Amino acid sequence: MDRSGSSDFGGAAATTGRSNPAPWSDDKESPNNEDDSNEDDGDHSTPAKVTDPLAPKLANNERILVVSVTERTRETWGQKAEFLLAVIGFAVDLGNVWRFPYICYQNGGGAFLVPYCLFLIFGGLPLFYMELALGQFHRCGCLSIWKRICPALKGVGYAICLIDIYMGMYYNTIIGWAVYYLFASFTSKLPWTSCDNPWNTENCMQVTSENFTELATSPAKEFFERKVLESYKGNGLDFMGPVKPTLALCVFGVFVLVYFSLWKGVRSAGKVVWVTALAPYVVLIILLVRGVSLPGADEGIKYYLTPEWHKLKNSKVWIDAASQIFFSLGPGFGTLLALSSYNKFNNNCYRDALITSSINCLTSFLAGFVIFSVLGYMAYVQKTSIDKVGLEGPGLVFIVYPEAIATMSGSVFWSIIFFLMLITLGLDSTFGGLEAMITALCDEYPRVIGRRRELFVLLLLAFIFLCALPTMTYGGVVLVNFLNVYGPGLAILFVVFVEAAGVFWFYGVDRFSSDVEQMLGSKPGLFWRICWTYISPVFLLTIFIFSIMGYKEMLGEEYYYPDWSYQVGWAVTCSSVLCIPMYIIYKFCFASKGGCRQRLQESFLPEDSCGSVVPGQQGTSV
């Protein structure tokens, strides 16, 4: 990096006069008046001839220290496919398997796909494209990027980091449940196939029994609640009990896998995603082939897809569609920014956005066939209707599906590959969430953290594991659901709205479009600019308002929450949301100088000192 005209950095600096040899000189034999500068060798008694007109004039016996500044080059993905797989792996998570199918059939089956696709096109995809383009252009994480966009909104980055910690506290515990099931499956007979186990109660009854009633409980349900979780030993949030050692060991194993996937950055994560992103699709296809061959599968698929058009008159259907597409694609968690920041500058992020978002939505649709073919089979076996079989959320993949697997021939094999799929689906998403925070902090504090990434990742994961220990207690399942709602569930909607406002309204859609043009060679079309200016922010604000109004419904009715827990929940939500106004106040009052107008400019206009992010221009950070 050439900084001509500076006395500290120079590309061609001259020295003059008689002086002692420089202590860094390797030439021990040269006379005192001789050095490596551009001198006239024929006359050692006169000052050096300055060939650079911009070089500073120096008095006799003065020298300049010439420092070669080598800027740290940002690493990039080894292959384009690694980036695509990382983004797909992050976007395709457990929610694609356990939430989308339930939401779809609950809200009109095939009719639900109408609002789902509309919100994908006008809301989710523009935000997805925005984050990929932002990360690729500015080449930094969710903290450092704000000085190039709107410095006062740097609190958005800190809020995202805090939300990612909350996610790590409960999401890895859910993966730990799947690990527990995986090890339990390595046996000649699955432990949830019978009622003669020590943990079973008198109410346990096979789901295939003609005497099975609503008062009875299935072996799979009792295995999950009384063996895996042992929730009967606790009392929800009022008394959570001690940590369950076997569950803690499974979750610890998850954290070990996460560490060795993230400690080297994209060099290690890029290799891991070849397994964690592709394996779920192999298993999904295998399970689909098996599912559609079961008796009753056609009824389940028909129930899944049959449109109920009258339900589109209900506003709840549209809100559910908007929420599902937002949480499915995952903008705002900082992950898309972090992953795309390791792309090459001229990578076609527009095409990547279309490909990865389409694959994500098609995966949700495919998972619906996998789930409902089995639900149809279970309804056939139990001689009941499908709506009495299905459950939403963890109950679907940890109770209902294992129940179905237990009745199949070769149940051990199907159980192993099913829970392997859940583990790989979860690992990809937890990689993405934690990488967002790691990239942000390494970029913001390159000397303290960036140079010690391996140690920092170790300490960070150790801290999150310790914070997650309460979710591994006997009452931990209630805390998992609690953190899911009050951790990222509500806060992320407001955070992403502020992010979108900062980019589209403060930084400006025109300036952002020009950035995209520098990367791709053409500006985004009118459709994208209209979505970014008006539709996407309104889309986010609407979801946020309706989510606030229905937060108790988000908690569900399966668990009891004491009155004091709601206050604690809102405190958890506010802990991340308040990062935004607090940093605005800090930036305006303490980190800016001058009058009110100058402070506003320093707070809400991009910093001039950032330099250019275009490769080859002075000040580039790539």
XYZ file of C-alpha atoms in Angstrom:
622
model
C 0.000 0.000 0.000
C 1.616 3.237 -1.190
C 1.192 6.353 0.964
C 3.350 8.915 -0.864
C 4.024 12.178 0.925
C 3.948 10.704 4.432
C 6.971 10.792 6.720
C 5.939 7.452 8.210
C 5.118 5.485 5.092
C 6.826 5.927 1.737
C 7.262 4.114 -1.500
C 10.378 6.052 -2.592
C 11.980 8.085 0.178
C 15.398 9.740 -0.060
C 17.898 10.298 2.720
C 20.605 12.939 2.931
C 23.772 13.949 4.647
C 26.449 12.241 6.695
C 25.088 10.068 9.456
C 25.686 6.793 11.192
C 24.567 3.636 9.372
C 21.033 2.565 10.089
C 20.779 -0.134 12.725
C 18.635 -2.246 10.388
C 21.291 -2.065 7.604
C 22.987 -5.319 6.611
C 25.866 -3.517 4.888
C 28.552 -3.374 7.602
C 31.304 -2.233 5.216
C 29.662 0.835 3.778
C 30.935 4.222 4.943
C 28.935 6.332 7.335
C 27.692 8.606 4.596
C 26.462 5.753 2.428
C 23.072 4.069 2.473
C 20.462 2.509 0.204
C 18.921 5.806 -0.853
C 19.028 7.301 -4.330
C 22.352 9.191 -4.071
C 24.963 10.439 -6.539
C 27.732 7.883 -5.940
C 30.300 10.266 -7.280
C 29.879 12.877 -4.580
C 29.457 11.675 -1.016
C 29.755 15.126 0.511
C 26.575 16.541 -0.952
C 22.991 15.700 -0.118
C 21.231 13.059 -2.132
C 19.511 13.938 -5.348
C 15.818 13.639 -4.820
C 14.175 11.927 -7.752
C 10.677 11.935 -6.260
C 9.234 15.492 -6.318
C 6.840 14.546 -3.507
C 9.570 13.286 -1.200
C 10.045 15.422 1.942
C 13.057 17.716 2.241
C 15.298 16.634 5.072
C 18.059 18.309 6.990
C 21.510 16.777 7.265
C 21.881 13.653 9.390
C 18.161 12.800 9.092
C 16.835 9.572 7.776
C 13.455 8.069 6.982
C 12.425 4.638 8.074
C 10.899 2.941 5.043
C 8.216 0.566 6.176
C 6.694 -2.008 3.891
C 3.024 -2.333 4.776
C 1.460 -5.588 3.778
C -2.304 -5.574 4.184
C -3.902 -8.710 5.445
C -5.780 -10.351 2.607
C -9.219 -11.662 3.421
C -9.512 -15.376 2.844
C -12.060 -16.640 0.352
C -13.963 -19.852 -0.193
C -11.918 -22.617 -1.758
C -14.697 -23.305 -4.255
C -17.903 -21.545 -5.241
C -19.829 -24.696 -4.306
C -18.622 -24.406 -0.694
C -20.287 -21.019 -0.329
C -23.540 -22.220 -1.890
C -23.607 -25.292 0.337
C -22.882 -23.164 3.428
C -25.773 -20.794 2.645
C -28.142 -23.652 1.819
C -27.083 -25.487 4.966
C -27.791 -22.424 7.102
C -31.171 -21.681 5.502
C -32.351 -25.311 5.489
C -32.686 -26.205 9.155
C -34.889 -28.193 11.512
C -37.759 -25.765 10.939
C -38.015 -26.923 7.323
C -38.819 -30.404 8.618
C -40.928 -29.820 11.701
C -42.558 -26.429 11.150
C -43.346 -25.885 7.467
C -45.412 -29.071 6.922
C -47.519 -28.355 10.017
C -48.014 -24.671 9.140
C -48.912 -25.634 5.584
C -51.680 -28.111 6.362
C -52.970 -26.013 9.297
C -53.417 -22.987 7.028
C -55.162 -24.439 4.029
C -52.810 -27.030 2.541
C -52.060 -26.173 -1.069
C -53.796 -22.799 -0.658
C -51.085 -21.792 1.840
C -48.530 -21.879 -0.958
C -50.131 -18.758 -2.501
C -49.235 -16.329 0.348
C -46.014 -18.265 0.966
C -44.757 -17.687 -2.581
C -45.952 -14.064 -2.636
C -44.043 -13.245 0.538
C -41.016 -15.099 -0.815
C -40.958 -12.930 -3.947
C -41.795 -9.550 -2.414
C -40.411 -9.881 1.110
C -37.970 -12.699 1.815
C -35.978 -12.826 -1.425
C -35.193 -9.060 -1.605
C -33.860 -9.173 1.972
C -31.893 -12.341 1.218
C -30.358 -10.719 -1.874
C -29.594 -7.541 0.082
C -27.556 -9.354 2.741
C -25.571 -11.404 0.247
C -24.737 -8.257 -1.744
C -23.840 -6.227 1.366
C -21.487 -8.862 2.728
C -19.800 -9.464 -0.623
C -19.288 -5.760 -1.404
C -18.058 -4.558 1.995
C -16.152 -7.752 2.876
C -16.806 -7.589 6.614
C -19.178 -8.804 9.315
C -22.234 -7.292 10.971
C -20.231 -4.913 13.212
C -17.588 -3.321 10.976
C -19.975 -2.933 8.059
C -21.961 -0.138 9.709
C -19.191 2.443 9.519
C -19.554 2.125 5.735
C -23.350 2.430 5.843
C -24.678 4.259 8.908
C -22.278 4.378 11.900
C -25.001 5.127 14.447
C -26.663 1.777 13.724
C -23.677 -0.290 14.778
C -25.845 -1.407 17.682
C -27.624 -3.635 15.149
C -24.426 -5.675 14.923
C -24.118 -6.016 18.701
C -27.800 -6.994 18.907
C -27.206 -9.722 16.295
C -24.229 -11.062 18.257
C -26.334 -11.270 21.418
C -29.177 -12.982 19.559
C -26.718 -15.516 18.148
C -25.602 -16.325 21.705
C -29.199 -16.927 22.751
C -29.658 -19.206 19.751
C -26.527 -21.147 20.595
C -27.827 -21.680 24.133
C -30.899 -23.662 23.070
C -30.412 -24.748 19.446
C -27.390 -26.913 20.231
C -29.406 -28.573 22.999
C -32.023 -29.653 20.451
C -29.242 -31.149 18.331
C -28.063 -32.874 21.517
C -31.484 -34.550 21.803
C -30.998 -35.946 18.297
C -27.535 -37.197 19.273
C -29.093 -38.966 22.271
C -31.630 -40.654 19.979
C -28.893 -41.598 17.524
C -26.897 -43.487 20.160
C -30.091 -45.052 21.527
C -30.799 -46.390 18.030
C -27.684 -48.578 17.947
C -29.445 -51.596 19.369
C -31.239 -54.668 18.103
C -34.591 -53.221 19.198
C -35.460 -49.532 19.450
C -36.137 -48.610 23.102
C -39.389 -46.804 22.263
C -41.091 -49.784 20.670
C -42.443 -51.329 23.895
C -43.879 -50.387 27.276
C -41.784 -52.752 29.417
C -38.925 -50.337 30.092
C -38.065 -48.948 33.566
C -39.179 -45.437 32.580
C -42.620 -46.460 31.306
C -45.824 -45.799 33.284
C -49.089 -47.677 33.625
C -50.625 -45.406 30.974
C -48.173 -46.574 28.322
C -49.843 -48.348 25.422
C -48.902 -49.252 21.880
C -50.375 -46.854 19.344
C -51.511 -49.828 17.260
C -53.664 -51.133 20.117
C -57.438 -50.953 19.636
C -57.775 -49.784 23.252
C -55.515 -46.755 22.703
C -57.334 -43.649 23.998
C -56.503 -40.004 24.597
C -55.579 -40.861 28.198
C -52.964 -43.352 27.071
C -49.393 -42.390 26.166
C -47.273 -43.990 23.489
C -43.871 -45.613 24.170
C -42.219 -42.981 21.942
C -43.712 -40.115 23.943
C -42.671 -41.624 27.251
C -39.173 -42.288 25.926
C -38.787 -38.629 24.954
C -40.332 -37.142 28.083
C -39.306 -39.663 30.735
C -36.015 -41.070 29.408
C -34.393 -38.385 27.242
C -35.616 -35.299 29.103
C -36.829 -36.790 32.409
C -39.059 -33.739 32.646
C -41.265 -35.385 35.274
C -38.439 -34.838 37.804
C -38.731 -31.077 37.396
C -41.511 -28.517 37.477
C -40.912 -26.335 34.452
C -39.295 -22.968 35.134
C -40.334 -23.032 38.813
C -38.031 -25.977 39.565
C -35.703 -27.056 36.778
C -33.667 -29.529 38.804
C -30.037 -30.537 38.247
C -28.267 -30.994 34.917
C -28.803 -34.428 33.364
C -25.256 -35.807 32.778
C -25.981 -37.989 29.734
C -27.784 -35.155 27.968
C -25.016 -32.708 28.851
C -22.484 -35.144 27.378
C -24.427 -35.308 24.099
C -24.622 -31.521 23.895
C -20.915 -31.270 24.726
C -20.223 -33.552 21.766
C -22.189 -31.160 19.565
C -20.057 -28.237 20.742
C -16.888 -30.210 19.989
C -18.087 -30.844 16.436
C -18.960 -27.165 16.056
C -15.530 -26.073 17.298
C -13.547 -28.203 14.871
C -15.800 -27.021 12.059
C -15.318 -23.321 12.800
C -11.872 -22.905 14.336
C -10.087 -22.357 10.988
C -12.817 -20.222 9.400
C -13.926 -20.950 5.850
C -10.998 -23.325 5.369
C -12.515 -25.803 7.833
C -16.205 -24.931 7.414
C -15.915 -25.172 3.628
C -14.910 -28.821 3.924
C -17.514 -29.751 6.525
C -20.504 -28.410 4.551
C -19.924 -30.979 1.835
C -21.200 -33.530 4.341
C -23.597 -31.543 6.520
C -25.370 -29.805 3.633
C -25.634 -32.730 1.208
C -26.344 -35.599 3.626
C -29.850 -34.344 4.581
C -30.943 -34.445 0.933
C -29.749 -38.008 0.509
C -31.652 -39.040 3.632
C -34.767 -37.033 2.677
C -34.953 -38.781 -0.686
C -34.481 -42.203 0.942
C -37.188 -41.443 3.518
C -39.494 -40.121 0.800
C -39.169 -43.320 -1.230
C -39.856 -45.359 1.894
C -42.714 -43.102 3.029
C -44.736 -43.130 -0.188
C -44.570 -46.933 -0.266
C -46.354 -47.224 3.088
C -50.111 -47.907 3.291
C -52.106 -44.711 3.882
C -49.340 -42.473 2.534
C -51.545 -41.222 -0.315
C -54.132 -39.967 2.176
C -51.464 -38.118 4.106
C -50.116 -36.410 0.992
C -53.650 -35.546 -0.125
C -54.320 -34.003 3.283
C -51.079 -32.017 2.957
C -51.810 -30.569 -0.475
C -55.611 -30.288 -0.723
C -56.285 -26.535 -0.927
C -58.800 -24.924 1.388
C -59.222 -21.610 -0.364
C -61.620 -20.172 2.187
C -58.807 -20.037 4.765
C -57.059 -17.334 2.730
C -59.675 -14.914 4.097
C -58.110 -15.368 7.532
C -55.328 -12.860 8.271
C -53.545 -15.440 10.451
C -52.744 -17.494 7.340
C -50.935 -14.551 5.760
C -49.045 -13.703 8.949
C -47.963 -17.332 9.322
C -46.789 -17.367 5.703
C -44.779 -14.165 6.177
C -43.215 -15.419 9.420
C -42.374 -18.810 7.939
C -40.614 -17.392 4.875
C -38.666 -14.920 7.001
C -37.419 -17.432 9.580
C -36.804 -20.023 6.881
C -34.495 -17.829 4.771
C -32.864 -16.305 7.849
C -31.940 -12.724 6.902
C -30.840 -10.551 9.808
C -28.904 -13.147 11.789
C -25.647 -11.831 10.302
C -24.903 -15.216 8.755
C -25.524 -14.271 5.146
C -23.333 -11.187 5.620
C -20.535 -13.275 7.108
C -20.639 -16.101 4.564
C -20.820 -13.809 1.525
C -17.988 -11.618 2.864
C -15.590 -14.441 1.947
C -16.719 -14.401 -1.701
C -14.682 -12.941 -4.514
C -15.686 -9.360 -5.268
C -17.235 -10.051 -8.684
C -19.117 -13.190 -7.689
C -22.691 -13.232 -9.043
C -24.512 -12.921 -5.715
C -27.802 -12.198 -7.529
C -27.805 -15.665 -9.060
C -26.708 -17.151 -5.739
C -29.672 -15.525 -3.986
C -32.121 -16.972 -6.495
C -30.586 -20.453 -6.377
C -30.217 -20.816 -2.622
C -33.589 -19.308 -1.673
C -35.355 -21.496 -4.242
C -33.612 -24.622 -2.953
C -34.568 -23.696 0.597
C -38.265 -23.364 -0.232
C -38.312 -26.502 -2.368
C -36.686 -28.391 0.504
C -39.509 -27.318 2.818
C -41.998 -28.529 0.227
C -40.146 -31.851 -0.151
C -40.027 -32.320 3.633
C -43.809 -31.987 3.664
C -44.112 -35.086 1.479
C -41.689 -36.983 3.733
C -43.587 -36.041 6.901
C -47.169 -36.397 5.638
C -46.617 -39.712 3.905
C -45.626 -41.065 7.330
C -48.467 -39.250 9.109
C -50.889 -40.816 6.652
C -49.366 -44.193 7.464
C -49.721 -43.586 11.212
C -53.365 -42.561 10.766
C -53.908 -45.781 8.823
C -52.251 -47.874 11.548
C -54.139 -46.160 14.390
C -57.404 -46.051 12.433
C -57.821 -42.361 13.144
C -57.676 -39.039 11.295
C -54.417 -37.310 10.399
C -55.151 -34.192 12.411
C -55.112 -36.334 15.581
C -51.710 -37.767 14.726
C -49.636 -34.721 13.820
C -47.726 -32.466 16.178
C -45.804 -29.266 15.530
C -42.212 -28.639 16.482
C -39.975 -31.060 18.407
C -42.892 -33.385 19.115
C -43.159 -34.145 15.405
C -39.571 -35.333 14.970
C -38.959 -36.729 18.460
C -42.316 -38.458 19.077
C -44.519 -38.920 16.017
C -41.853 -39.838 13.469
C -40.021 -42.241 15.828
C -43.405 -43.869 16.526
C -43.815 -44.489 12.805
C -40.248 -45.745 12.426
C -40.780 -48.243 15.253
C -43.589 -49.938 13.303
C -41.528 -50.350 10.109
C -39.376 -53.294 9.162
C -35.700 -52.406 9.492
C -36.626 -49.791 12.093
C -33.072 -49.504 13.463
C -31.697 -48.466 10.066
C -34.472 -45.919 9.467
C -33.978 -44.465 12.936
C -30.221 -44.067 12.479
C -30.450 -42.256 9.158
C -33.368 -40.084 10.317
C -31.535 -38.754 13.358
C -28.330 -38.372 11.370
C -30.345 -36.124 9.072
C -31.612 -34.056 12.011
C -28.074 -33.674 13.368
C -26.635 -32.515 10.046
C -29.561 -30.135 9.492
C -28.991 -28.598 12.912
C -25.198 -28.418 12.678
C -25.283 -26.387 9.456
C -27.545 -23.800 11.022
C -25.582 -23.527 14.239
C -22.377 -23.169 12.154
C -23.941 -20.223 10.364
C -25.228 -18.458 13.457
C -21.947 -18.712 15.342
C -19.828 -17.849 12.295
C -21.798 -14.602 11.997
C -20.704 -13.546 15.468
C -17.144 -14.833 15.094
C -16.622 -13.048 11.772
C -18.104 -9.825 13.148
C -15.853 -9.757 16.208
C -12.720 -10.847 14.319
C -13.267 -8.046 11.776
C -14.013 -5.458 14.444
C -11.081 -6.392 16.692
C -8.491 -7.888 14.292
C -5.486 -7.547 16.603
C -7.079 -8.801 19.809
C -9.418 -11.463 18.373
C -8.714 -11.873 14.654
C -5.139 -13.072 15.163
C -6.240 -15.533 17.836
C -9.303 -16.979 16.150
C -8.773 -20.573 17.334
C -8.486 -19.512 20.983
C -11.384 -17.086 20.707
C -13.702 -19.701 19.174
C -12.749 -22.110 21.963
C -13.498 -19.569 24.700
C -16.721 -18.440 23.015
C -18.085 -21.982 22.675
C -17.067 -22.803 26.247
C -18.964 -19.717 27.447
C -22.093 -20.598 25.430
C -21.965 -24.204 26.664
C -21.886 -23.040 30.284
C -24.792 -20.675 29.612
C -26.688 -23.544 27.958
C -26.409 -25.896 30.952
C -29.867 -24.903 32.331
C -31.431 -26.200 29.089
C -30.004 -29.645 29.950
C -31.807 -29.858 33.292
C -35.023 -31.769 33.911
C -37.044 -28.637 33.189
C -34.801 -27.620 30.295
C -37.326 -28.352 27.545
C -39.497 -25.487 28.823
C -36.503 -23.155 28.805
C -35.661 -24.200 25.230
C -39.099 -23.133 24.037
C -38.892 -19.981 26.163
C -35.543 -18.931 24.675
C -36.755 -19.700 21.153
C -39.528 -17.111 21.514
C -37.894 -14.418 23.645
C -34.308 -14.822 22.418
C -34.346 -14.458 18.615
C -38.060 -14.956 17.966
C -39.256 -11.409 18.644
C -36.055 -9.359 18.732
C -34.708 -10.421 15.343
C -37.771 -9.011 13.566
C -37.153 -5.531 14.956
C -33.396 -5.790 14.398
C -33.822 -6.712 10.727
C -36.334 -3.893 10.249
C -33.757 -1.401 11.554
C -31.088 -3.002 9.377
C -33.275 -2.655 6.297
C -34.109 0.949 7.186
C -30.417 1.749 7.648
C -29.453 0.299 4.279
C -32.438 1.400 2.179
C -33.341 4.735 3.771
C -30.133 6.126 5.313
C -27.476 4.619 3.041
C -29.937 4.796 0.151
C -31.230 2.356 -2.436
C -29.471 4.314 -5.217
C -26.086 4.051 -3.536
C -26.667 0.391 -2.713
C -27.649 -0.265 -6.336
C -24.433 1.410 -7.477
C -22.476 -0.921 -5.195
C -24.184 -3.910 -6.787
C -23.383 -2.485 -10.229
C -19.655 -2.356 -9.366
C -19.763 -6.059 -8.527
C -22.097 -7.412 -11.202
C -21.768 -4.858 -14.000
C -25.432 -3.794 -13.973
C -27.797 -2.154 -11.524
C -30.658 -4.101 -9.926
C -33.946 -3.703 -11.790
C -36.902 -1.534 -10.843
C -38.628 -4.446 -9.085
C -35.781 -4.859 -6.598
C -35.498 -1.128 -5.916
C -39.233 -0.837 -5.207
C -39.142 -3.857 -2.897
C -36.142 -2.486 -1.021
C -37.579 1.009 -0.661
C -41.138 0.174 0.341
C -42.285 -3.449 0.404
C -39.536 -5.206 2.397
C -39.479 -2.741 5.338
C -43.290 -2.824 5.558
C -43.149 -6.627 5.344
C -40.805 -6.744 8.362
C -42.693 -4.175 10.407
C -45.989 -6.021 9.870
C -44.554 -9.355 11.035
C -43.024 -7.680 14.080
C -46.266 -5.987 15.151
C -48.368 -9.132 14.802
C -45.721 -11.223 16.577
C -45.746 -8.823 19.526
C -49.535 -9.079 19.674
C -49.458 -12.886 19.641
C -46.370 -13.660 21.706
C -48.294 -15.925 24.124
C -49.529 -17.952 21.176
C -45.908 -18.363 20.053
C -45.111 -19.951 23.417
C -47.757 -22.608 22.814
C -50.043 -24.339 25.272
C -47.991 -27.455 25.936
C -46.058 -26.015 28.866
C -47.018 -23.827 31.809
C -45.230 -20.513 32.213
C -45.455 -18.664 35.567
C -46.341 -14.986 35.539
C -42.824 -13.883 36.465
C -41.403 -15.606 33.391
C -43.083 -13.128 31.042
C -41.196 -10.237 32.642
C -37.950 -12.181 32.361
C -38.755 -12.977 28.739
C -39.269 -9.346 27.818
C -36.013 -8.499 29.600
C -34.227 -11.054 27.408
C -35.807 -9.548 24.287
C -34.955 -6.002 25.335
C -31.351 -6.945 26.146
C -30.645 -7.240 22.418
C -33.107 -4.664 21.077
C -31.807 -1.923 23.403
C -28.335 -2.252 21.904
C -29.618 -0.197 18.972
C -30.862 2.976 20.738
C -28.042 2.805 23.300
C -25.385 2.849 20.595
C -27.153 5.682 18.740
C -26.999 7.760 21.938
C -23.362 6.801 22.505
C -22.372 7.664 18.936
C -24.147 11.021 18.929
C -23.245 12.204 22.433
C -19.800 10.748 23.104
C -18.198 9.485 19.866
C -18.920 12.536 17.682
C -17.546 16.067 17.786
C -18.798 19.514 16.852
C -22.268 20.954 16.807
C -25.551 19.126 16.483
C -25.506 19.118 12.688
C -21.943 17.819 12.503
C -22.727 15.120 15.060
C -25.730 13.999 13.013
C -23.572 13.796 9.901
C -20.901 11.765 11.700
C -23.560 9.472 13.114
C -25.702 8.771 10.075
C -23.391 9.232 7.076
C -20.751 6.679 6.026
C -17.285 7.409 7.396
C -14.861 8.873 4.835
C -11.912 7.166 6.512
C -13.118 3.719 5.496
C -11.647 4.013 2.018
C -12.771 2.059 -0.986
C -13.831 -1.562 -0.926
C -13.292 -2.005 -4.653
C -10.292 -4.284 -5.295
C -7.275 -2.410 -6.587
C -8.262 0.983 -5.202
C -6.402 2.636 -2.368
C -7.825 1.801 1.013
C -9.311 -1.504 0.001
C -10.034 -3.917 2.796
C -10.091 -7.033 0.673
